[in-house]
PDB file of N, CA and C in Angstrom:
ATOM      1  N   MET A   1    -141.869  -3.749-105.461  1.00  0.00           N
ATOM      2  CA  MET A   1    -142.512  -2.443-105.619  1.00  0.00           C
ATOM      3  C   MET A   1    -144.008  -2.571-105.282  1.00  0.00           C
ATOM      4  N   ALA A   2    -144.590  -3.660-105.713  1.00  0.00           N
ATOM      5  CA  ALA A   2    -146.031  -3.816-105.427  1.00  0.00           C
ATOM      6  C   ALA A   2    -146.281  -3.877-103.942  1.00  0.00           C
ATOM      7  N   SER A   3    -145.450  -4.578-103.210  1.00  0.00           N
ATOM      8  CA  SER A   3    -145.616  -4.705-101.774  1.00  0.00           C
ATOM      9  C   SER A   3    -145.440  -3.360-101.095  1.00  0.00           C
ATOM     10  N   MET A   4    -144.528  -2.563-101.608  1.00  0.00           N
ATOM     11  CA  MET A   4    -144.226  -1.276-101.018  1.00  0.00           C
ATOM     12  C   MET A   4    -145.462  -0.380-101.198  1.00  0.00           C
ATOM     13  N   PHE A   5    -146.038  -0.325-102.362  1.00  0.00           N
ATOM     14  CA  PHE A   5    -147.181   0.504-102.613  1.00  0.00           C
ATOM     15  C   PHE A   5    -148.404   0.026-101.866  1.00  0.00           C
ATOM     16  N   PHE A   6    -148.668  -1.270-101.932  1.00  0.00           N
ATOM     17  CA  PHE A   6    -149.851  -1.828-101.295  1.00  0.00           C
ATOM     18  C   PHE A   6    -149.769  -1.687 -99.757  1.00  0.00           C
ATOM     19  N   GLY A   7    -148.602  -1.974 -99.181  1.00  0.00           N
ATOM     20  CA  GLY A   7    -148.421  -1.835 -97.754  1.00  0.00           C
ATOM     21  C   GLY A   7    -148.584  -0.374 -97.280  1.00  0.00           C
ATOM     22  N   GLY A   8    -148.070   0.540 -98.083  1.00  0.00           N
ATOM     23  CA  GLY A   8    -148.199   1.983 -97.766  1.00  0.00           C
ATOM     24  C   GLY A   8    -149.646   2.430 -97.811  1.00  0.00           C
ATOM     25  N   ILE A   9    -150.396   1.910 -98.718  1.00  0.00           N
ATOM     26  CA  ILE A   9    -151.825   2.266 -98.842  1.00  0.00           C
ATOM     27  C   ILE A   9    -152.656   1.630 -97.739  1.00  0.00           C
ATOM     28  N   SER A  10    -152.448   0.330 -97.582  1.00  0.00           N
ATOM     29  CA  SER A  10    -153.295  -0.402 -96.629  1.00  0.00           C
ATOM     30  C   SER A  10    -152.831  -0.220 -95.202  1.00  0.00           C
ATOM     31  N   GLY A  11    -151.543  -0.024 -95.003  1.00  0.00           N
ATOM     32  CA  GLY A  11    -151.006   0.110 -93.636  1.00  0.00           C
ATOM     33  C   GLY A  11    -150.925  -1.208 -92.905  1.00  0.00           C
ATOM     34  N   SER A  12    -151.108  -2.290 -93.612  1.00  0.00           N
ATOM     35  CA  SER A  12    -151.110  -3.611 -92.946  1.00  0.00           C
ATOM     36  C   SER A  12    -150.172  -4.553 -93.679  1.00  0.00           C
ATOM     37  N   ALA A  13    -149.147  -4.995 -93.010  1.00  0.00           N
ATOM     38  CA  ALA A  13    -148.230  -5.948 -93.579  1.00  0.00           C
ATOM     39  C   ALA A  13    -148.923  -7.293 -93.747  1.00  0.00           C
ATOM     40  N   THR A  14    -149.817  -7.635 -92.861  1.00  0.00           N
ATOM     41  CA  THR A  14    -150.552  -8.877 -92.937  1.00  0.00           C
ATOM     42  C   THR A  14    -151.416  -8.939 -94.218  1.00  0.00           C
ATOM     43  N   ALA A  15    -152.186  -7.852 -94.424  1.00  0.00           N
ATOM     44  CA  ALA A  15    -153.040  -7.758 -95.619  1.00  0.00           C
ATOM     45  C   ALA A  15    -152.167  -7.829 -96.867  1.00  0.00           C
ATOM     46  N   ASP A  16    -151.043  -7.172 -96.845  1.00  0.00           N
ATOM     47  CA  ASP A  16    -150.129  -7.195 -98.006  1.00  0.00           C
ATOM     48  C   ASP A  16    -149.611  -8.605 -98.272  1.00  0.00           C
ATOM     49  N   THR A  17    -149.231  -9.308 -97.261  1.00  0.00           N
ATOM     50  CA  THR A  17    -148.708 -10.680 -97.411  1.00  0.00           C
ATOM     51  C   THR A  17    -149.765 -11.620 -97.966  1.00  0.00           C
ATOM     52  N   PHE A  18    -150.973 -11.525 -97.441  1.00  0.00           N
ATOM     53  CA  PHE A  18    -152.055 -12.442 -97.910  1.00  0.00           C
ATOM     54  C   PHE A  18    -152.484 -12.089 -99.319  1.00  0.00           C
ATOM     55  N   SER A  19    -152.663 -10.814 -99.637  1.00  0.00           N
ATOM     56  CA  SER A  19    -153.202 -10.478-100.927  1.00  0.00           C
ATOM     57  C   SER A  19    -152.173 -10.649-102.019  1.00  0.00           C
ATOM     58  N   LEU A  20    -150.986 -10.083-101.854  1.00  0.00           N
ATOM     59  CA  LEU A  20    -149.985 -10.173-102.900  1.00  0.00           C
ATOM     60  C   LEU A  20    -149.250 -11.541-102.872  1.00  0.00           C
ATOM     61  N   GLY A  21    -149.183 -12.184-101.729  1.00  0.00           N
ATOM     62  CA  GLY A  21    -148.593 -13.491-101.637  1.00  0.00           C
ATOM     63  C   GLY A  21    -149.335 -14.525-102.504  1.00  0.00           C
ATOM     64  N   ALA A  22    -150.643 -14.356-102.574  1.00  0.00           N
ATOM     65  CA  ALA A  22    -151.427 -15.287-103.355  1.00  0.00           C
ATOM     66  C   ALA A  22    -151.081 -15.195-104.831  1.00  0.00           C
ATOM     67  N   ILE A  23    -150.550 -14.042-105.241  1.00  0.00           N
ATOM     68  CA  ILE A  23    -150.144 -13.849-106.642  1.00  0.00           C
ATOM     69  C   ILE A  23    -148.667 -14.115-106.835  1.00  0.00           C
ATOM     70  N   HIS A  24    -147.844 -13.551-105.958  1.00  0.00           N
ATOM     71  CA  HIS A  24    -146.409 -13.590-106.118  1.00  0.00           C
ATOM     72  C   HIS A  24    -145.774 -14.991-105.917  1.00  0.00           C
ATOM     73  N   ILE A  25    -146.251 -15.695-104.930  1.00  0.00           N
ATOM     74  CA  ILE A  25    -145.653 -16.994-104.597  1.00  0.00           C
ATOM     75  C   ILE A  25    -145.883 -18.004-105.727  1.00  0.00           C
ATOM     76  N   PRO A  26    -147.095 -18.130-106.258  1.00  0.00           N
ATOM     77  CA  PRO A  26    -147.246 -19.040-107.413  1.00  0.00           C
ATOM     78  C   PRO A  26    -146.442 -18.628-108.631  1.00  0.00           C
ATOM     79  N   MET A  27    -146.302 -17.331-108.848  1.00  0.00           N
ATOM     80  CA  MET A  27    -145.527 -16.839-110.012  1.00  0.00           C
ATOM     81  C   MET A  27    -144.066 -17.179-109.820  1.00  0.00           C
ATOM     82  N   MET A  28    -143.548 -17.054-108.611  1.00  0.00           N
ATOM     83  CA  MET A  28    -142.133 -17.363-108.370  1.00  0.00           C
ATOM     84  C   MET A  28    -141.914 -18.866-108.465  1.00  0.00           C
ATOM     85  N   LYS A  29    -142.871 -19.658-107.970  1.00  0.00           N
ATOM     86  CA  LYS A  29    -142.749 -21.101-108.048  1.00  0.00           C
ATOM     87  C   LYS A  29    -142.766 -21.553-109.499  1.00  0.00           C
ATOM     88  N   LYS A  30    -143.577 -20.874-110.312  1.00  0.00           N
ATOM     89  CA  LYS A  30    -143.608 -21.192-111.747  1.00  0.00           C
ATOM     90  C   LYS A  30    -142.279 -20.932-112.429  1.00  0.00           C
ATOM     91  N   ASP A  31    -141.569 -19.877-111.939  1.00  0.00           N
ATOM     92  CA  ASP A  31    -140.239 -19.551-112.441  1.00  0.00           C
ATOM     93  C   ASP A  31    -139.166 -20.343-111.761  1.00  0.00           C
ATOM     94  N   ARG A  32    -139.523 -21.397-111.041  1.00  0.00           N
ATOM     95  CA  ARG A  32    -138.615 -22.366-110.424  1.00  0.00           C
ATOM     96  C   ARG A  32    -137.866 -21.877-109.217  1.00  0.00           C
ATOM     97  N   TYR A  33    -138.454 -20.874-108.524  1.00  0.00           N
ATOM     98  CA  TYR A  33    -137.845 -20.476-107.262  1.00  0.00           C
ATOM     99  C   TYR A  33    -138.299 -21.460-106.187  1.00  0.00           C
ATOM    100  N   ASP A  34    -137.500 -21.680-105.191  1.00  0.00           N
ATOM    101  CA  ASP A  34    -137.850 -22.522-104.070  1.00  0.00           C
ATOM    102  C   ASP A  34    -139.026 -21.947-103.303  1.00  0.00           C
ATOM    103  N   THR A  35    -139.922 -22.775-102.808  1.00  0.00           N
ATOM    104  CA  THR A  35    -141.126 -22.317-102.103  1.00  0.00           C
ATOM    105  C   THR A  35    -140.725 -21.499-100.861  1.00  0.00           C
ATOM    106  N   ASP A  36    -139.728 -21.960-100.124  1.00  0.00           N
ATOM    107  CA  ASP A  36    -139.284 -21.232 -98.922  1.00  0.00           C
ATOM    108  C   ASP A  36    -138.757 -19.855 -99.280  1.00  0.00           C
ATOM    109  N   PHE A  37    -137.999 -19.794-100.371  1.00  0.00           N
ATOM    110  CA  PHE A  37    -137.480 -18.482-100.839  1.00  0.00           C
ATOM    111  C   PHE A  37    -138.594 -17.556-101.270  1.00  0.00           C
ATOM    112  N   ALA A  38    -139.552 -18.042-102.003  1.00  0.00           N
ATOM    113  CA  ALA A  38    -140.657 -17.208-102.467  1.00  0.00           C
ATOM    114  C   ALA A  38    -141.489 -16.698-101.283  1.00  0.00           C
ATOM    115  N   THR A  39    -141.686 -17.541-100.283  1.00  0.00           N
ATOM    116  CA  THR A  39    -142.434 -17.102 -99.100  1.00  0.00           C
ATOM    117  C   THR A  39    -141.654 -16.078 -98.312  1.00  0.00           C
ATOM    118  N   THR A  40    -140.385 -16.275 -98.175  1.00  0.00           N
ATOM    119  CA  THR A  40    -139.578 -15.349 -97.389  1.00  0.00           C
ATOM    120  C   THR A  40    -139.486 -13.986 -98.076  1.00  0.00           C
ATOM    121  N   VAL A  41    -139.321 -13.977 -99.372  1.00  0.00           N
ATOM    122  CA  VAL A  41    -139.272 -12.716-100.104  1.00  0.00           C
ATOM    123  C   VAL A  41    -140.603 -11.975 -99.954  1.00  0.00           C
ATOM    124  N   THR A  42    -141.686 -12.665-100.064  1.00  0.00           N
ATOM    125  CA  THR A  42    -143.028 -12.043 -99.887  1.00  0.00           C
ATOM    126  C   THR A  42    -143.216 -11.467 -98.488  1.00  0.00           C
ATOM    127  N   MET A  43    -142.821 -12.216 -97.463  1.00  0.00           N
ATOM    128  CA  MET A  43    -142.964 -11.721 -96.096  1.00  0.00           C
ATOM    129  C   MET A  43    -142.068 -10.533 -95.838  1.00  0.00           C
ATOM    130  N   ALA A  44    -140.824 -10.582 -96.287  1.00  0.00           N
ATOM    131  CA  ALA A  44    -139.850  -9.511 -96.069  1.00  0.00           C
ATOM    132  C   ALA A  44    -140.293  -8.242 -96.759  1.00  0.00           C
ATOM    133  N   SER A  45    -140.803  -8.383 -97.963  1.00  0.00           N
ATOM    134  CA  SER A  45    -141.171  -7.190 -98.719  1.00  0.00           C
ATOM    135  C   SER A  45    -142.470  -6.569 -98.169  1.00  0.00           C
ATOM    136  N   SER A  46    -143.274  -7.336 -97.486  1.00  0.00           N
ATOM    137  CA  SER A  46    -144.558  -6.787 -97.012  1.00  0.00           C
ATOM    138  C   SER A  46    -144.373  -5.753 -95.888  1.00  0.00           C
ATOM    139  N   ILE A  47    -143.290  -5.810 -95.166  1.00  0.00           N
ATOM    140  CA  ILE A  47    -143.085  -4.812 -94.099  1.00  0.00           C
ATOM    141  C   ILE A  47    -142.489  -3.511 -94.626  1.00  0.00           C
ATOM    142  N   GLN A  48    -142.009  -3.476 -95.867  1.00  0.00           N
ATOM    143  CA  GLN A  48    -141.405  -2.249 -96.364  1.00  0.00           C
ATOM    144  C   GLN A  48    -142.435  -1.162 -96.587  1.00  0.00           C
ATOM    145  N   GLY A  49    -143.658  -1.534 -96.928  1.00  0.00           N
ATOM    146  CA  GLY A  49    -144.680  -0.501 -97.131  1.00  0.00           C
ATOM    147  C   GLY A  49    -145.018   0.310 -95.916  1.00  0.00           C
ATOM    148  N   LEU A  50    -144.789  -0.281 -94.736  1.00  0.00           N
ATOM    149  CA  LEU A  50    -145.043   0.454 -93.496  1.00  0.00           C
ATOM    150  C   LEU A  50    -144.007   1.519 -93.180  1.00  0.00           C
ATOM    151  N   LEU A  51    -142.875   1.404 -93.844  1.00  0.00           N
ATOM    152  CA  LEU A  51    -141.805   2.360 -93.569  1.00  0.00           C
ATOM    153  C   LEU A  51    -141.694   3.488 -94.617  1.00  0.00           C
ATOM    154  N   VAL A  52    -142.299   3.280 -95.743  1.00  0.00           N
ATOM    155  CA  VAL A  52    -142.136   4.237 -96.869  1.00  0.00           C
ATOM    156  C   VAL A  52    -143.258   5.277 -96.813  1.00  0.00           C
ATOM    157  N   PRO A  53    -142.876   6.527 -96.843  1.00  0.00           N
ATOM    158  CA  PRO A  53    -143.923   7.564 -96.878  1.00  0.00           C
ATOM    159  C   PRO A  53    -144.757   7.475 -98.119  1.00  0.00           C
ATOM    160  N   PRO A  54    -145.998   7.815 -98.066  1.00  0.00           N
ATOM    161  CA  PRO A  54    -146.750   8.345 -96.953  1.00  0.00           C
ATOM    162  C   PRO A  54    -147.494   7.254 -96.161  1.00  0.00           C
ATOM    163  N   SER A  55    -146.839   6.532 -95.323  1.00  0.00           N
ATOM    164  CA  SER A  55    -147.450   5.497 -94.521  1.00  0.00           C
ATOM    165  C   SER A  55    -148.382   6.181 -93.483  1.00  0.00           C
ATOM    166  N   HIS A  56    -149.625   5.741 -93.507  1.00  0.00           N
ATOM    167  CA  HIS A  56    -150.541   6.340 -92.543  1.00  0.00           C
ATOM    168  C   HIS A  56    -150.246   5.902 -91.103  1.00  0.00           C
ATOM    169  N   ASP A  57    -149.547   4.762 -90.937  1.00  0.00           N
ATOM    170  CA  ASP A  57    -149.138   4.363 -89.612  1.00  0.00           C
ATOM    171  C   ASP A  57    -148.198   5.370 -88.971  1.00  0.00           C
ATOM    172  N   MET A  58    -147.338   5.978 -89.756  1.00  0.00           N
ATOM    173  CA  MET A  58    -146.421   7.002 -89.232  1.00  0.00           C
ATOM    174  C   MET A  58    -147.241   8.217 -88.768  1.00  0.00           C
ATOM    175  N   VAL A  59    -148.219   8.572 -89.527  1.00  0.00           N
ATOM    176  CA  VAL A  59    -149.053   9.751 -89.166  1.00  0.00           C
ATOM    177  C   VAL A  59    -149.787   9.457 -87.868  1.00  0.00           C
ATOM    178  N   ILE A  60    -150.368   8.303 -87.741  1.00  0.00           N
ATOM    179  CA  ILE A  60    -151.111   7.930 -86.566  1.00  0.00           C
ATOM    180  C   ILE A  60    -150.181   7.907 -85.322  1.00  0.00           C
ATOM    181  N   TYR A  61    -148.992   7.315 -85.488  1.00  0.00           N
ATOM    182  CA  TYR A  61    -148.017   7.275 -84.416  1.00  0.00           C
ATOM    183  C   TYR A  61    -147.639   8.688 -83.966  1.00  0.00           C
ATOM    184  N   ALA A  62    -147.382   9.569 -84.946  1.00  0.00           N
ATOM    185  CA  ALA A  62    -146.923  10.900 -84.633  1.00  0.00           C
ATOM    186  C   ALA A  62    -148.012  11.673 -83.898  1.00  0.00           C
ATOM    187  N   LEU A  63    -149.250  11.493 -84.335  1.00  0.00           N
ATOM    188  CA  LEU A  63    -150.354  12.192 -83.665  1.00  0.00           C
ATOM    189  C   LEU A  63    -150.603  11.641 -82.240  1.00  0.00           C
ATOM    190  N   ALA A  64    -150.449  10.309 -82.079  1.00  0.00           N
ATOM    191  CA  ALA A  64    -150.691   9.719 -80.764  1.00  0.00           C
ATOM    192  C   ALA A  64    -149.555  10.075 -79.799  1.00  0.00           C
ATOM    193  N   ALA A  65    -148.348  10.138 -80.314  1.00  0.00           N
ATOM    194  CA  ALA A  65    -147.195  10.463 -79.425  1.00  0.00           C
ATOM    195  C   ALA A  65    -147.174  11.949 -79.051  1.00  0.00           C
ATOM    196  N   GLY A  66    -147.654  12.762 -79.927  1.00  0.00           N
ATOM    197  CA  GLY A  66    -147.773  14.194 -79.612  1.00  0.00           C
ATOM    198  C   GLY A  66    -146.583  15.019 -79.992  1.00  0.00           C
ATOM    199  N   SER A  67    -145.371  14.624 -79.635  1.00  0.00           N
ATOM    200  CA  SER A  67    -144.219  15.472 -79.861  1.00  0.00           C
ATOM    201  C   SER A  67    -143.319  14.952 -80.963  1.00  0.00           C
ATOM    202  N   VAL A  68    -143.834  14.044 -81.795  1.00  0.00           N
ATOM    203  CA  VAL A  68    -143.057  13.450 -82.847  1.00  0.00           C
ATOM    204  C   VAL A  68    -143.396  14.144 -84.155  1.00  0.00           C
ATOM    205  N   SER A  69    -142.392  14.557 -84.909  1.00  0.00           N
ATOM    206  CA  SER A  69    -142.581  15.231 -86.160  1.00  0.00           C
ATOM    207  C   SER A  69    -142.900  14.222 -87.294  1.00  0.00           C
ATOM    208  N   ILE A  70    -144.005  14.487 -88.005  1.00  0.00           N
ATOM    209  CA  ILE A  70    -144.389  13.616 -89.098  1.00  0.00           C
ATOM    210  C   ILE A  70    -143.336  13.687 -90.186  1.00  0.00           C
ATOM    211  N   GLY A  71    -142.850  14.874 -90.465  1.00  0.00           N
ATOM    212  CA  GLY A  71    -141.840  15.061 -91.497  1.00  0.00           C
ATOM    213  C   GLY A  71    -140.573  14.281 -91.180  1.00  0.00           C
ATOM    214  N   ARG A  72    -140.130  14.298 -89.923  1.00  0.00           N
ATOM    215  CA  ARG A  72    -138.962  13.540 -89.551  1.00  0.00           C
ATOM    216  C   ARG A  72    -139.148  12.026 -89.625  1.00  0.00           C
ATOM    217  N   LEU A  73    -140.348  11.591 -89.334  1.00  0.00           N
ATOM    218  CA  LEU A  73    -140.664  10.202 -89.500  1.00  0.00           C
ATOM    219  C   LEU A  73    -140.605   9.785 -90.976  1.00  0.00           C
ATOM    220  N   PHE A  74    -141.125  10.613 -91.841  1.00  0.00           N
ATOM    221  CA  PHE A  74    -141.034  10.321 -93.275  1.00  0.00           C
ATOM    222  C   PHE A  74    -139.609  10.292 -93.746  1.00  0.00           C
ATOM    223  N   LEU A  75    -138.795  11.201 -93.267  1.00  0.00           N
ATOM    224  CA  LEU A  75    -137.390  11.186 -93.665  1.00  0.00           C
ATOM    225  C   LEU A  75    -136.670   9.918 -93.135  1.00  0.00           C
ATOM    226  N   ALA A  76    -137.073   9.489 -91.929  1.00  0.00           N
ATOM    227  CA  ALA A  76    -136.481   8.281 -91.378  1.00  0.00           C
ATOM    228  C   ALA A  76    -136.913   7.079 -92.198  1.00  0.00           C
ATOM    229  N   GLY A  77    -138.130   7.071 -92.725  1.00  0.00           N
ATOM    230  CA  GLY A  77    -138.596   6.005 -93.559  1.00  0.00           C
ATOM    231  C   GLY A  77    -137.842   5.912 -94.863  1.00  0.00           C
ATOM    232  N   LEU A  78    -137.501   7.076 -95.388  1.00  0.00           N
ATOM    233  CA  LEU A  78    -136.710   7.062 -96.630  1.00  0.00           C
ATOM    234  C   LEU A  78    -135.310   6.585 -96.375  1.00  0.00           C
TER     235      LEU A  78
END
């Protein structure tokens, strides 16, 4: 959930991975999760924020494309 909200606000999966990964990965390792698994979960969750409305990337894409509905992009994200 944290990755979804942070990625939606920042619009950057990279920023999400670096900022939340610094917190999530050590916490998961402390709970005895494998390092590869913790890293993979963090990376996979970081892209979810770009798909969930109100992602500003969707708005920018819709405005740049011209004929794309912002509402339909938000529904597709859901």
